[in-house]
mmCIF file of C-alpha atoms in Angstrom:
data_model
loop_
_atom_site.group_PDB
_atom_site.id
_atom_site.type_symbol
_atom_site.label_atom_id
_atom_site.label_comp_id
_atom_site.label_asym_id
_atom_site.label_seq_id
_atom_site.Cartn_x
_atom_site.Cartn_y
_atom_site.Cartn_z
ATOM 1 C CA MET A 1 21.223 51.182 33.294
ATOM 2 C CA CYS A 2 24.150 53.437 32.210
ATOM 3 C CA ILE A 3 23.757 56.403 29.867
ATOM 4 C CA ARG A 4 26.493 57.954 27.757
ATOM 5 C CA ASP A 5 28.072 61.067 29.245
ATOM 6 C CA SER A 6 27.177 64.528 27.981
ATOM 7 C CA SER A 7 28.541 67.953 28.715
ATOM 8 C CA SER A 8 25.131 69.615 28.590
ATOM 9 C CA PRO A 9 22.666 69.640 31.488
ATOM 10 C CA MET A 10 20.102 66.875 31.214
ATOM 11 C CA ALA A 11 16.428 66.919 32.172
ATOM 12 C CA LEU A 12 15.779 64.441 34.938
ATOM 13 C CA GLN A 13 12.708 62.559 35.956
ATOM 14 C CA PRO A 14 11.059 63.764 39.185
ATOM 15 C CA PRO A 15 13.298 63.027 42.199
ATOM 16 C CA ALA A 16 11.441 59.781 43.010
ATOM 17 C CA LEU A 17 12.356 58.464 39.543
ATOM 18 C CA LEU A 18 15.725 60.172 39.238
ATOM 19 C CA LEU A 19 17.966 58.860 36.449
ATOM 20 C CA LEU A 20 21.550 60.069 36.589
ATOM 21 C CA LEU A 21 24.386 60.234 34.113
ATOM 22 C CA LEU A 22 27.310 58.135 35.313
ATOM 23 C CA PRO A 23 30.728 58.076 33.636
ATOM 24 C CA MET A 24 30.990 55.169 31.242
ATOM 25 C CA ALA A 25 33.987 53.804 33.169
ATOM 26 C CA ALA A 26 31.800 53.613 36.264
ATOM 27 C CA CYS A 27 29.104 51.517 34.580
ATOM 28 C CA VAL A 28 28.794 48.135 36.243
ATOM 29 C CA ASN A 29 26.818 44.971 35.897
ATOM 30 C CA HIS A 30 24.357 45.185 38.786
ATOM 31 C CA GLN A 31 23.676 41.472 38.588
ATOM 32 C CA SER A 32 27.163 40.827 39.920
ATOM 33 C CA LEU A 33 27.399 40.693 43.698
ATOM 34 C CA ALA A 34 30.794 42.413 43.513
ATOM 35 C CA ALA A 35 29.403 45.428 41.634
ATOM 36 C CA PRO A 36 28.718 48.619 43.617
ATOM 37 C CA ALA A 37 25.132 49.455 44.553
ATOM 38 C CA TYR A 38 24.146 53.079 43.904
ATOM 39 C CA GLU A 39 21.594 55.113 45.839
ATOM 40 C CA VAL A 40 20.466 58.644 45.064
ATOM 41 C CA ARG A 41 20.172 61.018 48.012
ATOM 42 C CA MET A 42 18.255 64.242 47.433
ATOM 43 C CA MET A 43 19.542 67.125 49.568
ATOM 44 C CA ASN A 44 17.045 69.877 50.348
ATOM 45 C CA GLU A 45 19.522 72.504 51.478
ATOM 46 C CA SER A 46 22.392 73.966 49.521
ATOM 47 C CA ASP A 47 25.554 74.762 51.480
ATOM 48 C CA PRO A 48 28.725 75.672 49.539
ATOM 49 C CA SER A 49 30.839 73.783 52.097
ATOM 50 C CA GLN A 50 29.017 70.535 51.311
ATOM 51 C CA SER A 51 30.996 70.060 48.094
ATOM 52 C CA ARG A 52 34.078 69.327 50.239
ATOM 53 C CA SER A 53 32.401 66.057 51.193
ATOM 54 C CA TRP A 54 32.527 64.919 47.554
ATOM 55 C CA PRO A 55 36.086 65.738 46.429
ATOM 56 C CA ALA A 56 37.733 65.048 43.081
ATOM 57 C CA PRO A 57 38.877 62.655 41.750
ATOM 58 C CA HIS A 58 36.411 60.473 43.684
ATOM 59 C CA TYR A 59 33.367 62.512 42.597
ATOM 60 C CA GLN A 60 32.479 64.779 39.741
ATOM 61 C CA MET A 61 29.674 67.355 39.680
ATOM 62 C CA LYS A 62 27.008 67.269 36.988
ATOM 63 C CA PRO A 63 24.343 69.996 36.671
ATOM 64 C CA MET A 64 20.880 68.504 36.286
ATOM 65 C CA ARG A 65 17.237 69.481 36.502
ATOM 66 C CA THR A 66 13.861 67.831 36.994
ATOM 67 C CA ARG A 67 11.031 68.010 34.512
ATOM 68 C CA GLU A 68 9.529 70.736 36.672
ATOM 69 C CA GLY A 69 12.669 72.828 36.151
ATOM 70 C CA GLU A 70 14.192 72.403 39.643
ATOM 71 C CA ARG A 71 17.965 72.580 39.338
ATOM 72 C CA TYR A 72 20.394 70.264 41.155
ATOM 73 C CA LYS A 73 24.132 69.811 41.391
ATOM 74 C CA CYS A 74 24.643 66.053 41.459
ATOM 75 C CA TYR A 75 27.928 64.605 42.722
ATOM 76 C CA THR A 76 28.468 61.187 41.133
ATOM 77 C CA PRO A 77 31.226 58.664 41.963
ATOM 78 C CA THR A 78 33.892 58.367 39.280
ATOM 79 C CA ALA A 79 35.904 55.380 38.099
ATOM 80 C CA GLN A 80 38.662 56.566 40.509
ATOM 81 C CA TYR A 81 36.359 56.340 43.549
ATOM 82 C CA ASP A 82 38.181 54.686 46.480
ATOM 83 C CA HIS A 83 36.132 54.249 49.642
ATOM 84 C CA LYS A 84 39.214 53.476 51.761
ATOM 85 C CA ALA A 85 40.850 56.721 50.691
ATOM 86 C CA MET A 86 37.631 58.585 51.502
ATOM 87 C CA GLU A 87 37.505 57.035 54.977
ATOM 88 C CA ALA A 88 41.182 57.897 55.524
ATOM 89 C CA ARG A 89 40.394 61.537 54.744
ATOM 90 C CA GLY A 90 37.677 61.465 57.389
ATOM 91 C CA VAL A 91 35.042 62.585 54.904
ATOM 92 C CA GLN A 92 31.563 62.665 56.440
ATOM 93 C CA HIS A 93 28.635 62.666 54.048
ATOM 94 C CA PRO A 94 25.938 65.122 55.161
ATOM 95 C CA GLY A 95 22.432 63.821 54.895
ATOM 96 C CA TYR A 96 23.437 60.166 55.080
ATOM 97 C CA HIS A 97 21.877 58.499 58.106
ATOM 98 C CA PRO A 98 22.182 54.701 57.779
ATOM 99 C CA GLY A 99 19.007 52.935 58.800
ATOM 100 C CA LEU A 100 17.136 56.014 60.045
ATOM 101 C CA ASN A 101 14.754 56.187 57.078
ATOM 102 C CA GLN A 102 13.887 52.548 57.658
ATOM 103 C CA SER A 103 13.529 53.099 61.411
ATOM 104 C CA VAL A 104 10.959 55.888 61.171
ATOM 105 C CA HIS A 105 8.855 53.658 58.902
ATOM 106 C CA ARG A 106 7.865 51.864 62.109
ATOM 107 C CA LEU A 107 5.633 54.870 62.804
ATOM 108 C CA PHE A 108 3.462 53.963 59.798
ATOM 109 C CA GLY A 109 -0.075 53.244 60.985
ATOM 110 C CA SER A 110 0.147 55.555 63.999
ATOM 111 C CA CYS A 111 -1.154 59.137 64.279
ATOM 112 C CA HIS A 112 0.015 62.130 66.317
ATOM 113 C CA ARG A 113 -1.774 65.425 66.984
ATOM 114 C CA TRP A 114 -0.605 68.913 67.871
ATOM 115 C CA LYS A 115 -1.957 72.369 68.589
ATOM 116 C CA ALA A 116 0.065 75.453 69.436
ATOM 117 C CA LYS A 117 -1.178 77.399 72.442
ATOM 118 C CA GLY A 118 -3.704 80.043 71.415
ATOM 119 C CA GLU A 119 -3.801 78.921 67.766
ATOM 120 C CA PHE A 120 -7.024 78.275 65.837
ATOM 121 C CA TRP A 121 -5.810 75.211 63.957
ATOM 122 C CA ARG A 122 -4.967 71.716 65.124
ATOM 123 C CA TYR A 123 -2.846 69.297 63.107
ATOM 124 C CA GLU A 124 -2.689 65.505 62.781
ATOM 125 C CA VAL A 125 -0.144 63.374 60.965
ATOM 126 C CA CYS A 126 -1.019 59.744 60.277
ATOM 127 C CA HIS A 127 2.387 58.451 59.266
ATOM 128 C CA GLY A 128 2.513 56.922 55.807
ATOM 129 C CA ASN A 129 -1.042 58.136 55.100
ATOM 130 C CA LYS A 130 -1.915 61.851 55.341
ATOM 131 C CA VAL A 131 -1.559 65.149 57.213
ATOM 132 C CA LEU A 132 -4.697 67.035 58.310
ATOM 133 C CA GLN A 133 -5.445 70.582 59.464
ATOM 134 C CA TYR A 134 -8.721 71.141 61.318
ATOM 135 C CA HIS A 135 -10.512 73.237 63.933
ATOM 136 C CA GLN A 136 -11.670 71.664 67.185
ATOM 137 C CA PRO A 137 -12.196 73.849 70.272
ATOM 138 C CA ASN A 138 -11.756 70.815 72.512
ATOM 139 C CA PRO A 139 -11.251 67.066 71.897
ATOM 140 C CA SER A 140 -14.862 66.237 72.922
ATOM 141 C CA LEU A 141 -16.317 68.200 69.971
ATOM 142 C CA GLU A 142 -16.420 67.224 66.303
ATOM 143 C CA ARG A 143 -13.787 68.480 63.919
ATOM 144 C CA THR A 144 -14.720 71.257 61.523
ATOM 145 C CA GLN A 145 -13.024 72.974 58.575
ATOM 146 C CA VAL A 146 -10.926 69.874 57.865
ATOM 147 C CA ASN A 147 -8.194 70.369 55.243
ATOM 148 C CA VAL A 148 -6.032 67.590 53.823
ATOM 149 C CA LEU A 149 -2.544 69.117 53.704
ATOM 150 C CA GLY A 150 -0.975 66.188 51.888
ATOM 151 C CA LEU A 151 -1.009 62.480 51.096
ATOM 152 C CA TYR A 152 2.101 60.359 51.672
ATOM 153 C CA LEU A 153 4.366 60.202 48.609
ATOM 154 C CA LYS A 154 7.903 59.146 49.585
ATOM 155 C CA ASN A 155 10.716 59.390 52.091
ATOM 156 C CA THR A 156 13.945 61.299 51.583
ATOM 157 C CA THR A 157 16.619 62.911 53.768
ATOM 158 C CA ASP A 158 18.562 66.117 54.334
ATOM 159 C CA ASN A 159 21.596 66.964 56.462
ATOM 160 C CA GLN A 160 19.405 66.881 59.582
ATOM 161 C CA GLY A 161 17.716 63.490 59.214
ATOM 162 C CA PRO A 162 14.812 61.611 57.578
ATOM 163 C CA ILE A 163 11.942 63.420 55.837
ATOM 164 C CA HIS A 164 8.530 62.156 54.750
ATOM 165 C CA VAL A 165 6.989 64.017 51.829
ATOM 166 C CA TYR A 166 3.206 64.496 51.609
ATOM 167 C CA GLN A 167 1.738 66.035 48.453
ATOM 168 C CA ALA A 168 -1.539 66.341 46.482
ATOM 169 C CA GLY A 169 -3.479 67.854 49.395
ATOM 170 C CA ASP A 170 -6.629 69.985 49.081
ATOM 171 C CA GLN A 171 -6.670 72.974 46.750
ATOM 172 C CA CYS A 172 -5.305 76.198 48.211
ATOM 173 C CA LYS A 173 -5.684 79.787 46.905
ATOM 174 C CA LEU A 174 -2.433 81.624 46.118
ATOM 175 C CA PRO A 175 -2.014 85.423 46.521
ATOM 176 C CA SER A 176 -2.094 85.646 42.722
ATOM 177 C CA GLY A 177 -5.607 84.187 42.703
ATOM 178 C CA LYS A 178 -4.469 80.884 41.208
ATOM 179 C CA SER A 179 -4.853 77.590 43.032
ATOM 180 C CA LYS A 180 -2.392 74.817 43.899
ATOM 181 C CA ARG A 181 -2.513 71.706 46.011
ATOM 182 C CA ARG A 182 -1.174 71.790 49.535
ATOM 183 C CA ALA A 183 2.017 69.867 50.447
ATOM 184 C CA VAL A 184 3.869 69.048 53.678
ATOM 185 C CA SER A 185 7.376 67.869 54.519
ATOM 186 C CA VAL A 186 7.599 66.026 57.858
ATOM 187 C CA HIS A 187 11.110 66.284 59.335
ATOM 188 C CA PHE A 188 12.145 63.719 61.952
ATOM 189 C CA LYS A 189 14.637 64.712 64.642
ATOM 190 C CA CYS A 190 16.013 62.940 67.678
ATOM 191 C CA GLY A 191 14.892 65.369 70.395
ATOM 192 C CA LYS A 192 16.728 66.175 73.625
ATOM 193 C CA GLU A 193 14.623 63.779 75.713
ATOM 194 C CA TRP A 194 16.388 60.920 73.908
ATOM 195 C CA SER A 195 19.647 62.412 72.630
ATOM 196 C CA MET A 196 20.650 63.721 76.087
ATOM 197 C CA GLY A 197 19.459 60.681 78.055
ATOM 198 C CA PRO A 198 21.212 57.393 78.868
ATOM 199 C CA ARG A 199 21.873 55.065 75.959
ATOM 200 C CA ASN A 200 19.973 52.134 77.502
ATOM 201 C CA LYS A 201 16.841 54.301 77.665
ATOM 202 C CA LEU A 202 17.207 55.104 73.968
ATOM 203 C CA ILE A 203 17.624 51.420 73.077
ATOM 204 C CA GLN A 204 14.476 50.587 75.085
ATOM 205 C CA ALA A 205 12.575 53.348 73.246
ATOM 206 C CA HIS A 206 13.722 51.896 69.911
ATOM 207 C CA GLY A 207 12.440 48.454 70.872
ATOM 208 C CA ALA A 208 9.067 49.561 72.280
ATOM 209 C CA ILE A 209 5.935 47.924 70.866
ATOM 210 C CA LYS A 210 4.619 51.380 69.944
ATOM 211 C CA PRO A 211 7.605 53.694 69.321
ATOM 212 C CA GLY A 212 7.227 57.156 70.787
ATOM 213 C CA ALA A 213 6.929 60.354 68.754
ATOM 214 C CA ARG A 214 5.514 63.842 69.177
ATOM 215 C CA ILE A 215 4.952 66.820 66.907
ATOM 216 C CA ALA A 216 7.242 69.636 68.013
ATOM 217 C CA ASP A 217 6.394 72.349 65.476
ATOM 218 C CA MET A 218 4.285 73.162 62.437
ATOM 219 C CA GLU A 219 4.698 76.181 60.186
ATOM 220 C CA GLU A 220 3.611 77.416 56.789
ATOM 221 C CA VAL A 221 6.931 78.024 55.046
ATOM 222 C CA GLY A 222 5.348 79.314 51.849
ATOM 223 C CA PRO A 223 1.954 79.661 50.186
ATOM 224 C CA CYS A 224 0.221 76.290 50.657
ATOM 225 C CA MET A 225 3.556 74.698 51.735
ATOM 226 C CA TYR A 226 4.046 73.401 55.277
ATOM 227 C CA LYS A 227 6.868 72.016 57.378
ATOM 228 C CA MET A 228 6.236 69.749 60.370
ATOM 229 C CA VAL A 229 8.908 68.701 62.876
ATOM 230 C CA VAL A 230 8.474 65.389 64.712
ATOM 231 C CA PHE A 231 10.685 64.249 67.590
ATOM 232 C CA SER A 232 11.143 60.482 67.885
ATOM 233 C CA PRO A 233 13.773 58.095 69.269
ATOM 234 C CA LEU A 234 13.631 56.346 65.886
ATOM 235 C CA ALA A 235 15.427 59.373 64.411
ATOM 236 C CA CYS A 236 18.341 58.980 66.837
ATOM 237 C CA THR A 237 21.618 57.373 65.803
ATOM 238 C CA LEU A 238 22.521 54.501 68.104
ATOM 239 C CA SER A 239 26.260 55.057 68.193
ATOM 240 C CA LYS A 240 28.262 52.111 69.418
ATOM 241 C CA GLU A 241 30.009 52.489 72.759
ATOM 242 C CA PRO A 242 33.432 50.809 72.664
ATOM 243 C CA HIS A 243 33.549 49.429 76.207
ATOM 244 C CA THR A 244 30.247 47.644 76.693
ATOM 245 C CA ALA A 245 29.585 44.202 78.116
ATOM 246 C CA GLU A 246 28.517 43.060 74.645
ATOM 247 C CA ALA A 247 31.815 44.220 73.147
ATOM 248 C CA GLU A 248 33.793 42.374 75.817
ATOM 249 C CA GLU A 249 31.715 39.245 75.250
ATOM 250 C CA GLY A 250 32.298 39.476 71.491
ATOM 251 C CA ALA A 251 36.047 39.862 71.988
ATOM 252 C CA ALA A 252 36.136 36.839 74.265
ATOM 253 C CA ASP A 253 34.262 34.766 71.686
ATOM 254 C CA GLN A 254 36.634 35.529 68.824
ATOM 255 C CA GLY A 255 38.404 32.474 67.584
ATOM 256 C CA THR A 256 35.910 30.122 69.278
ATOM 257 C CA PRO A 257 33.673 28.423 66.676
ATOM 258 C CA LYS A 258 30.015 28.542 67.637
ATOM 259 C CA SER A 259 27.084 26.749 66.043
ATOM 260 C CA PRO A 260 24.203 28.932 64.758
ATOM 261 C CA THR A 261 21.967 27.653 67.565
ATOM 262 C CA GLU A 262 24.554 28.620 70.181
ATOM 263 C CA LEU A 263 24.910 32.059 68.600
ATOM 264 C CA ILE A 264 21.142 32.633 68.729
ATOM 265 C CA LYS A 265 21.104 31.743 72.437
ATOM 266 C CA ARG A 266 22.894 35.063 73.024
ATOM 267 C CA LEU A 267 19.582 36.703 72.138
ATOM 268 C CA HIS A 268 17.522 34.707 74.633
ATOM 269 C CA GLY A 269 15.685 37.065 76.970
ATOM 270 C CA ASN A 270 15.574 39.887 74.391
ATOM 271 C CA CYS A 271 12.173 40.971 73.055
ATOM 272 C CA VAL A 272 11.597 42.591 69.641
ATOM 273 C CA HIS A 273 8.377 44.044 68.300
ATOM 274 C CA LEU A 274 6.561 44.637 65.025
ATOM 275 C CA GLY A 275 3.391 46.602 64.272
ATOM 276 C CA LEU A 276 1.300 45.503 61.273
ATOM 277 C CA GLY A 277 -1.925 47.513 61.202
ATOM 278 C CA TRP A 278 -4.494 46.113 63.649
ATOM 279 C CA TRP A 279 -2.069 43.596 65.122
ATOM 280 C CA SER A 280 1.192 44.045 66.997
ATOM 281 C CA TYR A 281 3.678 41.247 67.573
ATOM 282 C CA GLU A 282 6.142 40.578 70.370
ATOM 283 C CA LEU A 283 8.874 37.976 69.998
ATOM 284 C CA CYS A 284 10.731 37.223 73.214
ATOM 285 C CA ILE A 285 13.510 35.044 71.857
ATOM 286 C CA GLY A 286 13.766 31.755 73.689
ATOM 287 C CA LYS A 287 10.311 32.291 75.207
ATOM 288 C CA HIS A 288 7.296 33.040 72.961
ATOM 289 C CA LEU A 289 5.762 34.973 70.067
ATOM 290 C CA ARG A 290 2.586 36.922 70.893
ATOM 291 C CA GLN A 291 -0.014 38.538 68.624
ATOM 292 C CA MET A 292 -1.802 41.475 70.269
ATOM 293 C CA HIS A 293 -4.303 44.219 69.562
ATOM 294 C CA LEU A 294 -3.507 47.354 71.546
ATOM 295 C CA GLN A 295 -6.012 50.016 72.576
ATOM 296 C CA ASN A 296 -4.620 53.104 74.316
ATOM 297 C CA ASP A 297 -1.349 51.214 74.889
ATOM 298 C CA LYS A 298 -3.199 48.390 76.688
ATOM 299 C CA VAL A 299 -3.462 44.807 75.418
ATOM 300 C CA GLU A 300 -7.120 44.262 74.444
ATOM 301 C CA THR A 301 -6.791 40.940 72.570
ATOM 302 C CA GLU A 302 -3.915 38.470 72.754
ATOM 303 C CA TYR A 303 -2.924 35.149 71.184
ATOM 304 C CA VAL A 304 0.264 33.205 71.819
ATOM 305 C CA LEU A 305 1.413 31.979 68.408
ATOM 306 C CA GLY A 306 3.979 29.623 69.888
ATOM 307 C CA ASN A 307 6.196 28.865 72.878
ATOM 308 C CA TYR A 308 9.880 28.008 72.812
ATOM 309 C CA SER A 309 10.881 24.470 73.724
ATOM 310 C CA SER A 310 14.430 23.185 74.000
ATOM 311 C CA ASP A 311 13.243 20.044 72.186
ATOM 312 C CA THR A 312 12.633 21.971 68.951
ATOM 313 C CA GLY A 313 14.550 25.213 69.595
ATOM 314 C CA GLY A 314 17.776 23.328 70.130
ATOM 315 C CA GLN A 315 17.691 21.544 66.785
ATOM 316 C CA GLU A 316 20.140 22.668 64.097
ATOM 317 C CA LEU A 317 17.724 23.175 61.159
ATOM 318 C CA LEU A 318 19.506 25.169 58.459
ATOM 319 C CA GLY A 319 18.106 26.196 55.096
ATOM 320 C CA GLU A 320 18.420 28.687 52.255
ATOM 321 C CA ASP A 321 15.761 31.101 51.006
ATOM 322 C CA HIS A 322 15.007 30.211 47.377
ATOM 323 C CA ILE A 323 14.594 33.865 46.345
ATOM 324 C CA SER A 324 17.302 35.773 48.240
ATOM 325 C CA LYS A 325 19.638 32.755 48.457
ATOM 326 C CA LEU A 326 20.360 33.756 52.067
ATOM 327 C CA ALA A 327 20.957 31.108 54.711
ATOM 328 C CA TYR A 328 18.665 30.865 57.728
ATOM 329 C CA LEU A 329 18.401 29.009 61.022
ATOM 330 C CA GLU A 330 14.889 27.667 61.566
ATOM 331 C CA GLN A 331 13.263 27.080 64.955
ATOM 332 C CA THR A 332 9.658 26.088 65.671
ATOM 333 C CA TYR A 333 7.748 27.547 68.629
ATOM 334 C CA GLN A 334 4.762 25.300 69.433
ATOM 335 C CA HIS A 335 1.882 24.874 71.913
ATOM 336 C CA GLY A 336 0.397 28.343 71.404
ATOM 337 C CA SER A 337 -3.177 29.459 72.054
ATOM 338 C CA PRO A 338 -5.928 27.121 70.750
ATOM 339 C CA CYS A 339 -6.994 27.822 67.175
ATOM 340 C CA ASP A 340 -10.579 29.100 66.863
ATOM 341 C CA LEU A 341 -11.155 27.069 63.684
ATOM 342 C CA SER A 342 -9.417 23.744 64.321
ATOM 343 C CA GLY A 343 -9.005 23.690 68.112
ATOM 344 C CA GLU A 344 -5.360 22.751 67.659
ATOM 345 C CA ALA A 345 -2.565 24.728 69.276
ATOM 346 C CA ARG A 346 -1.039 27.509 67.202
ATOM 347 C CA LYS A 347 2.610 27.197 66.112
ATOM 348 C CA VAL A 348 5.122 29.434 64.373
ATOM 349 C CA VAL A 349 8.275 28.748 62.365
ATOM 350 C CA ILE A 350 10.937 31.380 63.080
ATOM 351 C CA ARG A 351 13.739 31.919 60.605
ATOM 352 C CA PHE A 352 16.813 33.778 61.828
ATOM 353 C CA MET A 353 18.959 35.405 59.135
ATOM 354 C CA CYS A 354 22.178 37.422 59.100
ATOM 355 C CA ALA A 355 21.836 41.203 58.876
ATOM 356 C CA GLN A 356 24.697 43.597 59.535
ATOM 357 C CA GLN A 357 23.710 46.157 62.197
ATOM 358 C CA LYS A 358 27.111 47.459 63.236
ATOM 359 C CA GLU A 359 25.739 50.287 65.362
ATOM 360 C CA VAL A 360 23.835 47.990 67.743
ATOM 361 C CA PRO A 361 25.614 44.648 68.232
ATOM 362 C CA HIS A 362 23.718 41.607 69.567
ATOM 363 C CA MET A 363 20.304 42.990 68.695
ATOM 364 C CA ALA A 364 17.637 41.649 66.359
ATOM 365 C CA THR A 365 14.679 42.948 64.356
ATOM 366 C CA LEU A 366 11.367 41.206 63.742
ATOM 367 C CA ASP A 367 10.822 41.817 60.027
ATOM 368 C CA LEU A 368 7.707 39.807 59.165
ATOM 369 C CA VAL A 369 4.937 37.671 60.651
ATOM 370 C CA LYS A 370 2.418 36.015 58.349
ATOM 371 C CA GLU A 371 -0.094 33.167 58.517
ATOM 372 C CA THR A 372 0.979 30.486 56.038
ATOM 373 C CA ALA A 373 -1.843 28.045 56.892
ATOM 374 C CA THR A 374 -4.697 28.004 59.399
ATOM 375 C CA CYS A 375 -3.129 28.999 62.741
ATOM 376 C CA THR A 376 0.355 28.213 61.410
ATOM 377 C CA TYR A 377 2.712 31.163 61.063
ATOM 378 C CA LEU A 378 6.085 32.193 59.677
ATOM 379 C CA ALA A 379 8.276 34.874 61.319
ATOM 380 C CA LEU A 380 11.477 36.351 59.886
ATOM 381 C CA VAL A 381 14.159 37.762 62.198
ATOM 382 C CA SER A 382 17.325 39.629 61.187
ATOM 383 C CA THR A 383 20.300 39.656 63.531
ATOM 384 C CA PRO A 384 24.056 40.307 63.279
ATOM 385 C CA VAL A 385 24.929 37.531 65.741
ATOM 386 C CA LEU A 386 24.775 34.924 62.959
ATOM 387 C CA CYS A 387 26.982 36.844 60.532
ATOM 388 C CA PRO A 388 30.387 35.590 61.849
ATOM 389 C CA HIS A 389 29.367 31.987 61.113
ATOM 390 C CA LYS A 390 30.762 30.830 57.755
ATOM 391 C CA ARG A 391 27.367 29.471 56.667
ATOM 392 C CA PHE A 392 25.793 32.938 56.986
ATOM 393 C CA GLN A 393 28.541 35.157 55.590
ATOM 394 C CA ILE A 394 27.284 37.333 52.737
ATOM 395 C CA LYS A 395 29.303 38.702 49.834
ATOM 396 C CA THR A 396 27.865 42.201 49.772
ATOM 397 C CA ARG A 397 28.103 45.032 47.311
ATOM 398 C CA GLU A 398 29.987 48.183 48.087
ATOM 399 C CA ASN A 399 27.401 50.914 48.638
ATOM 400 C CA ARG A 400 27.957 54.221 46.872
ATOM 401 C CA GLU A 401 25.819 57.329 47.104
ATOM 402 C CA ILE A 402 24.988 59.955 44.501
ATOM 403 C CA TYR A 403 24.284 63.289 46.187
ATOM 404 C CA CYS A 404 22.028 65.871 44.532
ATOM 405 C CA VAL A 405 21.917 69.346 46.106
ATOM 406 C CA ARG A 406 19.365 72.008 45.189
ATOM 407 C CA ASP A 407 21.005 74.688 43.067
ATOM 408 C CA HIS A 408 19.583 78.145 43.802
ATOM 409 C CA GLY A 409 22.080 79.928 41.543
ATOM 410 C CA ASP A 410 21.673 81.210 38.016
ATOM 411 C CA ALA A 411 19.966 78.972 35.491
ATOM 412 C CA PHE A 412 22.292 76.799 33.467
#
């Protein structure tokens, strides 16, 4: 939706429902695949030098505020925006970390605890759920004086990386005698144990069944306001190395037409994982798909949902998703563990789809596993290896970002 321009500051919805004023010339039909896709990025820190990242005539600044009165300077793309010219200038957008917000979502469902040496309080973050503060002299005793510091609200980002926002915690007394609800911002950072280590170790950490993370710090930054820092490999950028074996293999393959099935065989031997609450899943492409329940990082319960067979895995079964209209390659893994209800062997249909992941070539992600009928399953896998094939090429939108920076200056 486009709104007519105005020279006066406009009241915005809260950041999660932010509605911006775009120049009328920049209004586009979002139903067209060729139209740009806009995303609002809320910046928590204000640095005067940041405005150089959004130069005129490609951007224009509009003063805005939320309903709560928080002021922002929002840099919106203009009708003269040219992404090639921006790239030629070497402009780097602070706070924009492609894929990192989505990566740290893999921590949802897991909890991490922390206590500073000599401190009274312990802290626990259950990602995507809540943050707790409590007293517990040692782990064998019950928790006492438990305070809910915040419930998960949304994810955002700043110039350091992804942030999860937790609000609406327990009531807290202010120095003035009034009360307000506690709130926490959880900041995810890469951490030296991963950023300074070998790249293959980082890639392995990204693909682990249970991704690693640890709380590094917790502080009260204001009355009833807390900031937690979490180190995780999921907050690390997997920068592409130019002279890898994969790159050489890709260069050698250029100009040689490959069928989708042949392209997927490049992934054989690679394992990808997905955690969905009680169950975790492991797909070893060209081998099997397992469903597991983990307890203390050990497999307690396990079912094989299907095993790869060249008889079915080698067939060229192509289709198109009726909702997304995206092409997929379908393979069936059969002869899994016996079904408790029917006694028949479990089986799973795996659909491989194109997804651009330029930073990590020849990798895949397991996006979904669901039971479509008794002991029959569907798994969705995204991978860039299919994208060069003409059947899987996608006409994508140009992505543009709208950057809103907190304005701590005089009221406008």
